[in-house]
Tab-separated table of C-alpha atoms and ligand atoms in Angstrom:
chain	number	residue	atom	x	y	z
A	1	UNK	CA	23.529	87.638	36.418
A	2	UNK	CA	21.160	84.830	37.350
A	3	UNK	CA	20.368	82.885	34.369
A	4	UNK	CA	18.226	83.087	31.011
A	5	UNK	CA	14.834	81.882	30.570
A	6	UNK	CA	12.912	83.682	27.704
A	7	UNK	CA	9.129	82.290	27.529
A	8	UNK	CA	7.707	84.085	24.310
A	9	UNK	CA	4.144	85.821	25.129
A	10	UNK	CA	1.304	84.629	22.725
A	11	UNK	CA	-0.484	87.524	23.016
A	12	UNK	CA	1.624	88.740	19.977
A	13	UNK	CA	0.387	85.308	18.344
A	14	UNK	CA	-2.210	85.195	15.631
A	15	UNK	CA	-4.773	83.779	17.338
A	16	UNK	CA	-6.252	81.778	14.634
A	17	UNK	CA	-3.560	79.841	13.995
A	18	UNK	CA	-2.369	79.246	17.407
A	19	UNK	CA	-1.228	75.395	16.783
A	20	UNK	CA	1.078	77.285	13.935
A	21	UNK	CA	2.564	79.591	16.488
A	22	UNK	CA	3.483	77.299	19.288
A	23	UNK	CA	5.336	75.421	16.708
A	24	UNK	CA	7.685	79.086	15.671
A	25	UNK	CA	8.721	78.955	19.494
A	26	UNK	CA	10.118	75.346	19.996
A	27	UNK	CA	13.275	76.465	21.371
A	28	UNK	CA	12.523	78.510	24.175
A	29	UNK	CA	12.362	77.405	27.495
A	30	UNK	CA	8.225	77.651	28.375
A	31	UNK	CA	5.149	79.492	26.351
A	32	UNK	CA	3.852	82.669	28.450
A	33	UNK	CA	-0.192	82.816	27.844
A	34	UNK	CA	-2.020	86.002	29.204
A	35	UNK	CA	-4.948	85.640	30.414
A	36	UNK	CA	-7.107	88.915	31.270
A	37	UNK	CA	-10.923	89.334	32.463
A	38	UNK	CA	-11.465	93.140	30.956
A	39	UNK	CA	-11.724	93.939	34.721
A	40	UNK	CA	-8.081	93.758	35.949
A	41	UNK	CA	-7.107	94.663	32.848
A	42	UNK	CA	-8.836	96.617	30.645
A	43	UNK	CA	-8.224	93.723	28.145
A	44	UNK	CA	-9.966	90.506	27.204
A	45	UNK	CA	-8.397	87.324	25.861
A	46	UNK	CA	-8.924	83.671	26.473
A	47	UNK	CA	-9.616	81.495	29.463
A	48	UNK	CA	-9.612	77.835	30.627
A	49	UNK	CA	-10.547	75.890	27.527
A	50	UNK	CA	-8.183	77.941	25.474
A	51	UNK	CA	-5.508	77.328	27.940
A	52	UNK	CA	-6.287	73.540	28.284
A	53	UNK	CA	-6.257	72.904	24.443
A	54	UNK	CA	-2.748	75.257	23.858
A	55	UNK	CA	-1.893	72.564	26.732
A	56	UNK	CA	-2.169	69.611	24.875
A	57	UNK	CA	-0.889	70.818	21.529
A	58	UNK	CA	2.222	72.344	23.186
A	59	UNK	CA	5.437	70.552	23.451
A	60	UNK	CA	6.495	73.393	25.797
A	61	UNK	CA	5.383	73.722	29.084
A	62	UNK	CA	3.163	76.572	30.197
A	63	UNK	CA	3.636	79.793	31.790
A	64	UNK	CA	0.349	81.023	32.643
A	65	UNK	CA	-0.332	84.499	33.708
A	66	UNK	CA	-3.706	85.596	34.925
A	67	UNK	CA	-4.396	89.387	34.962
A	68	UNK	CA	-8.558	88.639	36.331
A	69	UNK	CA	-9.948	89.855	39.222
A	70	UNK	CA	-11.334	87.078	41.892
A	71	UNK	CA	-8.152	85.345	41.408
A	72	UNK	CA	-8.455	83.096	44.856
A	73	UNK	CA	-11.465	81.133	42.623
A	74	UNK	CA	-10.057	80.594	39.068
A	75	UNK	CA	-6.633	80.042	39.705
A	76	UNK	CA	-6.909	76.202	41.454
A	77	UNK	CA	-8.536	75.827	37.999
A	78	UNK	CA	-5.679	76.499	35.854
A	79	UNK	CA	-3.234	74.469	37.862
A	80	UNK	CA	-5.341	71.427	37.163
A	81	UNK	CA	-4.543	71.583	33.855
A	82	UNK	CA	-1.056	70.423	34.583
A	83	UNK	CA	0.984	73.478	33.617
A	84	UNK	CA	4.475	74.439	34.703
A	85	UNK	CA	3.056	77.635	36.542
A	86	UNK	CA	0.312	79.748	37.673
A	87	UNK	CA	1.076	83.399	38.318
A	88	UNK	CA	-1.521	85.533	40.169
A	89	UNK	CA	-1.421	89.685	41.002
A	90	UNK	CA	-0.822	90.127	44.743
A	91	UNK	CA	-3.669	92.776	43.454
A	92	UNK	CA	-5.887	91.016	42.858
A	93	UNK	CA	-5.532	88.176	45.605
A	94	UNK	CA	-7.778	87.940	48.813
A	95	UNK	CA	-5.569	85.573	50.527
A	96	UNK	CA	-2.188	85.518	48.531
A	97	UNK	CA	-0.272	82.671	50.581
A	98	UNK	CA	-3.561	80.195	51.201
A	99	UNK	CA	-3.733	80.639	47.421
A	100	UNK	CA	0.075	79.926	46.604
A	101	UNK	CA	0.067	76.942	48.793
A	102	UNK	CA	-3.346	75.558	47.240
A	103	UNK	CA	-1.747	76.268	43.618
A	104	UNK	CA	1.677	74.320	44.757
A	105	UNK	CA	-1.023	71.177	46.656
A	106	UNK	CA	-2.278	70.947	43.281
A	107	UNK	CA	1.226	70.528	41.803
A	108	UNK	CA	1.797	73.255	39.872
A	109	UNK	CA	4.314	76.045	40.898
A	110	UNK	CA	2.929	78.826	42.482
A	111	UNK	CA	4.283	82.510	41.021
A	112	UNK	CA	2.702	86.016	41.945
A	113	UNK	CA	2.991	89.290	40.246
A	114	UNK	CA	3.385	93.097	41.095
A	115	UNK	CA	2.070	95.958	38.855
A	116	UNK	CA	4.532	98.546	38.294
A	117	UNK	CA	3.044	100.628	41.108
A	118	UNK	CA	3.032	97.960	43.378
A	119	UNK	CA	6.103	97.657	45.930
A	120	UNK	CA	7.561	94.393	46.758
A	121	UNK	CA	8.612	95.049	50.158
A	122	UNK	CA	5.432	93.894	51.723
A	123	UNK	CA	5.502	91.029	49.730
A	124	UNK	CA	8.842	90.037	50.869
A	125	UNK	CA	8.582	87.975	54.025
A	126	UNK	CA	6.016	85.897	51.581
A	127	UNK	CA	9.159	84.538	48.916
A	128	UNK	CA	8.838	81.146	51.109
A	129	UNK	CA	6.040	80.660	49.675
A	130	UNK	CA	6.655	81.279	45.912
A	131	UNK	CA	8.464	79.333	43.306
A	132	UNK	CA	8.621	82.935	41.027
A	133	UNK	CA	7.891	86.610	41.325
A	134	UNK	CA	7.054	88.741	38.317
A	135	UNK	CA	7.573	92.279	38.760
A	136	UNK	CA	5.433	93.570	35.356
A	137	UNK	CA	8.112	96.299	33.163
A	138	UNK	CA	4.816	97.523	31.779
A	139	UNK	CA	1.621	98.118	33.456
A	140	UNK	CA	-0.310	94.739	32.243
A	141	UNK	CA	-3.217	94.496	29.358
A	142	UNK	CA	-1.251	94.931	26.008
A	143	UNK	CA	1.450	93.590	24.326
A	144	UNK	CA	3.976	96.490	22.592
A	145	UNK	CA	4.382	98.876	25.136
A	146	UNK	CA	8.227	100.178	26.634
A	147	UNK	CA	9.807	98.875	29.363
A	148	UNK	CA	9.581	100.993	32.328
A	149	UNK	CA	12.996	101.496	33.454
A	150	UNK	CA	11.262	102.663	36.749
A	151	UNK	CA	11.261	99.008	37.695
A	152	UNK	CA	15.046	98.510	37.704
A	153	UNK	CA	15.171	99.238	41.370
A	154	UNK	CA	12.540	97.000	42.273
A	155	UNK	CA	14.565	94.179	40.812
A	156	UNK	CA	17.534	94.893	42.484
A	157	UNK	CA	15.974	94.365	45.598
A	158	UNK	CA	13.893	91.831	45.085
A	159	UNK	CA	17.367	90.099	43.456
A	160	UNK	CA	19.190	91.257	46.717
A	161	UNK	CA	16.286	89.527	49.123
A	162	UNK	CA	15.760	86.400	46.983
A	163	UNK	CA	19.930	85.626	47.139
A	164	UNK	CA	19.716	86.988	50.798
A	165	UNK	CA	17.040	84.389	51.891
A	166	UNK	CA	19.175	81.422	49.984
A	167	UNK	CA	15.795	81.111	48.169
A	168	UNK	CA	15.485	79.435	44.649
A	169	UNK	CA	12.452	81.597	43.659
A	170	UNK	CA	12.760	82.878	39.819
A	171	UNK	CA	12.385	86.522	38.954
A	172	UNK	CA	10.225	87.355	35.858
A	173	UNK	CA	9.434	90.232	34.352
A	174	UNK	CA	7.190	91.122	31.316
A	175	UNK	CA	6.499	93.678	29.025
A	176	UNK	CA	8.908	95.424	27.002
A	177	UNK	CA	11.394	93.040	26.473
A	178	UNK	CA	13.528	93.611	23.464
A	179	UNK	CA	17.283	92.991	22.865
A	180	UNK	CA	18.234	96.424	24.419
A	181	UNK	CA	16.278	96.667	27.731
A	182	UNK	CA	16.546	92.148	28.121
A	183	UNK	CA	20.155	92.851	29.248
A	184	UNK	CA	19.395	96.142	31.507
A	185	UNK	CA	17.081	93.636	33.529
A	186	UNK	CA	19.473	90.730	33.605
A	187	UNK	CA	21.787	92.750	35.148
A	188	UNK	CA	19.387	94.325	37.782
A	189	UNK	CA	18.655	90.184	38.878
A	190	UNK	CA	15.479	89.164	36.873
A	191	UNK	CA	16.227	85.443	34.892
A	192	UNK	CA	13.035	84.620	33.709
A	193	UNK	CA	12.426	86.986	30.195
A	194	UNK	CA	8.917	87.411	29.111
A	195	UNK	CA	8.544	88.692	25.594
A	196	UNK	CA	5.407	89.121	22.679
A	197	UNK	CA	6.269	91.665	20.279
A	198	UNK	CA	10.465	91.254	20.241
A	199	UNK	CA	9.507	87.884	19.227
A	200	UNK	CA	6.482	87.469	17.569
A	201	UNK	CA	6.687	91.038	15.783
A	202	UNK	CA	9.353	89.526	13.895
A	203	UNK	CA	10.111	87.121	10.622
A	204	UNK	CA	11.765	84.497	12.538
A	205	UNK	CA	10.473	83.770	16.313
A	206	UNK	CA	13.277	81.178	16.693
A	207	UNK	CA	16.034	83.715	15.694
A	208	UNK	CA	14.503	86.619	17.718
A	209	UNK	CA	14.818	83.589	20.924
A	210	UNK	CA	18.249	83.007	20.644
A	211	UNK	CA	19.135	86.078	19.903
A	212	UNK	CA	17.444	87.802	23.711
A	213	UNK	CA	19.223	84.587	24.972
A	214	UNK	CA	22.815	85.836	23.131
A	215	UNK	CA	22.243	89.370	24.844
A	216	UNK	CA	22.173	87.833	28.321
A	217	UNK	CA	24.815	85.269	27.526
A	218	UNK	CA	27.445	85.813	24.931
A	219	UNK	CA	28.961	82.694	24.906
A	220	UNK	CA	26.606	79.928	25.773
A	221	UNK	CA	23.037	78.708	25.910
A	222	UNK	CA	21.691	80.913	27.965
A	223	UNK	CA	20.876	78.097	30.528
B	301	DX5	C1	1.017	92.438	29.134
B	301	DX5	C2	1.279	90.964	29.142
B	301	DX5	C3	2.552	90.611	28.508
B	301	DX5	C4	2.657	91.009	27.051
B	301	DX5	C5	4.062	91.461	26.812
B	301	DX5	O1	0.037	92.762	30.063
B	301	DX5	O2	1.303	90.458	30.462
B	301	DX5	O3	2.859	89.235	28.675
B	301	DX5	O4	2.357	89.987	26.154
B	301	DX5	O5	4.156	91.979	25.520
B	301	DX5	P1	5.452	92.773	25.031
B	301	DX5	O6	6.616	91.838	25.149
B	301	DX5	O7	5.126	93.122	23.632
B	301	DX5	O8	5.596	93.972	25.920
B	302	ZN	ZN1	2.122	88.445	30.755
């Protein structure tokens, strides 16, 4: 296995006390925020001012993922807001690696993600250009939904061509992560954990963290 980075979804959040939330996550590793158009997805939830002020009130960095159509205009946008990452659907991209290289010129890193039905084979000769690729375990627009174990074989390979190429691009998936399928995708190659409802559906966010991060790795942090 590859490592263990869980970045808790907000979408699972309450949304009117989002300052609140951020604070129940402090110990994991980056804050995942969805961000969806109601025409990529059939889903609607914030967009750049939301994102800039979670931003400044987070002492994580961000993770942001952007399920919009028309992607090649609004994603420069995001990365000038200083987060960790911008992920983008190969989907929904006109020119995938002119927009991965303008996301990594603005200094952010530069991820792109694959719907379920999407293969990554034709996306492979393109890892260069990525610093992480998120193969979705759910087809993306809401939070609660089961992982598709469909996707297991995508990650192998992926895993195999990442570790082929010597290439230190993350693998991140999202949707459906719980502490039964977290380890099924560990093992398959992905290191980067995305998860709303395992952690915000519960008591104790914190708790629910570490304990996707003990699944992965018994006897350490996780790191
Ligand atoms: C779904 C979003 C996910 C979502 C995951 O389209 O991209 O990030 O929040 O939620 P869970 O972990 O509940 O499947
Ligand atoms: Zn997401």
């Amino acid at each position: 296995m590859s490592g263990c980075r869980i970045h808790p979804s907000i979408l699972s959040a309450d949304f009117a006390n989002l300052e609140a939330e951020l604070h129940r996550i402090e110990t994991a590793d980056a804050v995942h925020v969805d961000v969806m158009d109601n025409h990529f997805v059939p889903n609607l939830t914030l967009g750049l001012p939301v994102v800039e002020r979670i931003g400044q009130v987070s002492a994580l960095p961000l993770d942001v993922h952007l399920m919009i159509d028309d992607v090649d205009r609004w994603a420069p946008g995001y990365a000038d807001l200083g987060v960790q990452s911008v992920t983008f659907h190969a989907e929904a991209a006109a020119a995938p690696v002119r927009l991965a290289r303008e996301l990594r010129s603005r200094g952010t890193r530069a991820a792109m993600a694959l719907r379920p039905a999407t293969a990554v084979e034709p996306y492979l000769d393109m890892l260069p250009e990525l610093d992480m690729l998120l193969l979705m375990t759910v087809e993306p627009g809401f939070g609660g939904q089961s992982f598709l174990d469909i996707i297991l074989p995508k990650i192998r390979r992926a895993r195999a061509a990442i570790d082929g190429a010597g290439l230190p691009v993350a693998l991140q998936v999202d949707g459906g992560i719980t502490r039964e399928t977290i380890l099924r995708a560990a093992e398959a190659g992905a290191d980067v954990f995305v998860a709303g409802s395992s952690v915000y559906g519960t008591e104790d966010p914190a708790a629910a963290i570490d304990a996707l991060r003990h699944v992965v790795a018994p006897g350490g942090s996780g790191l």
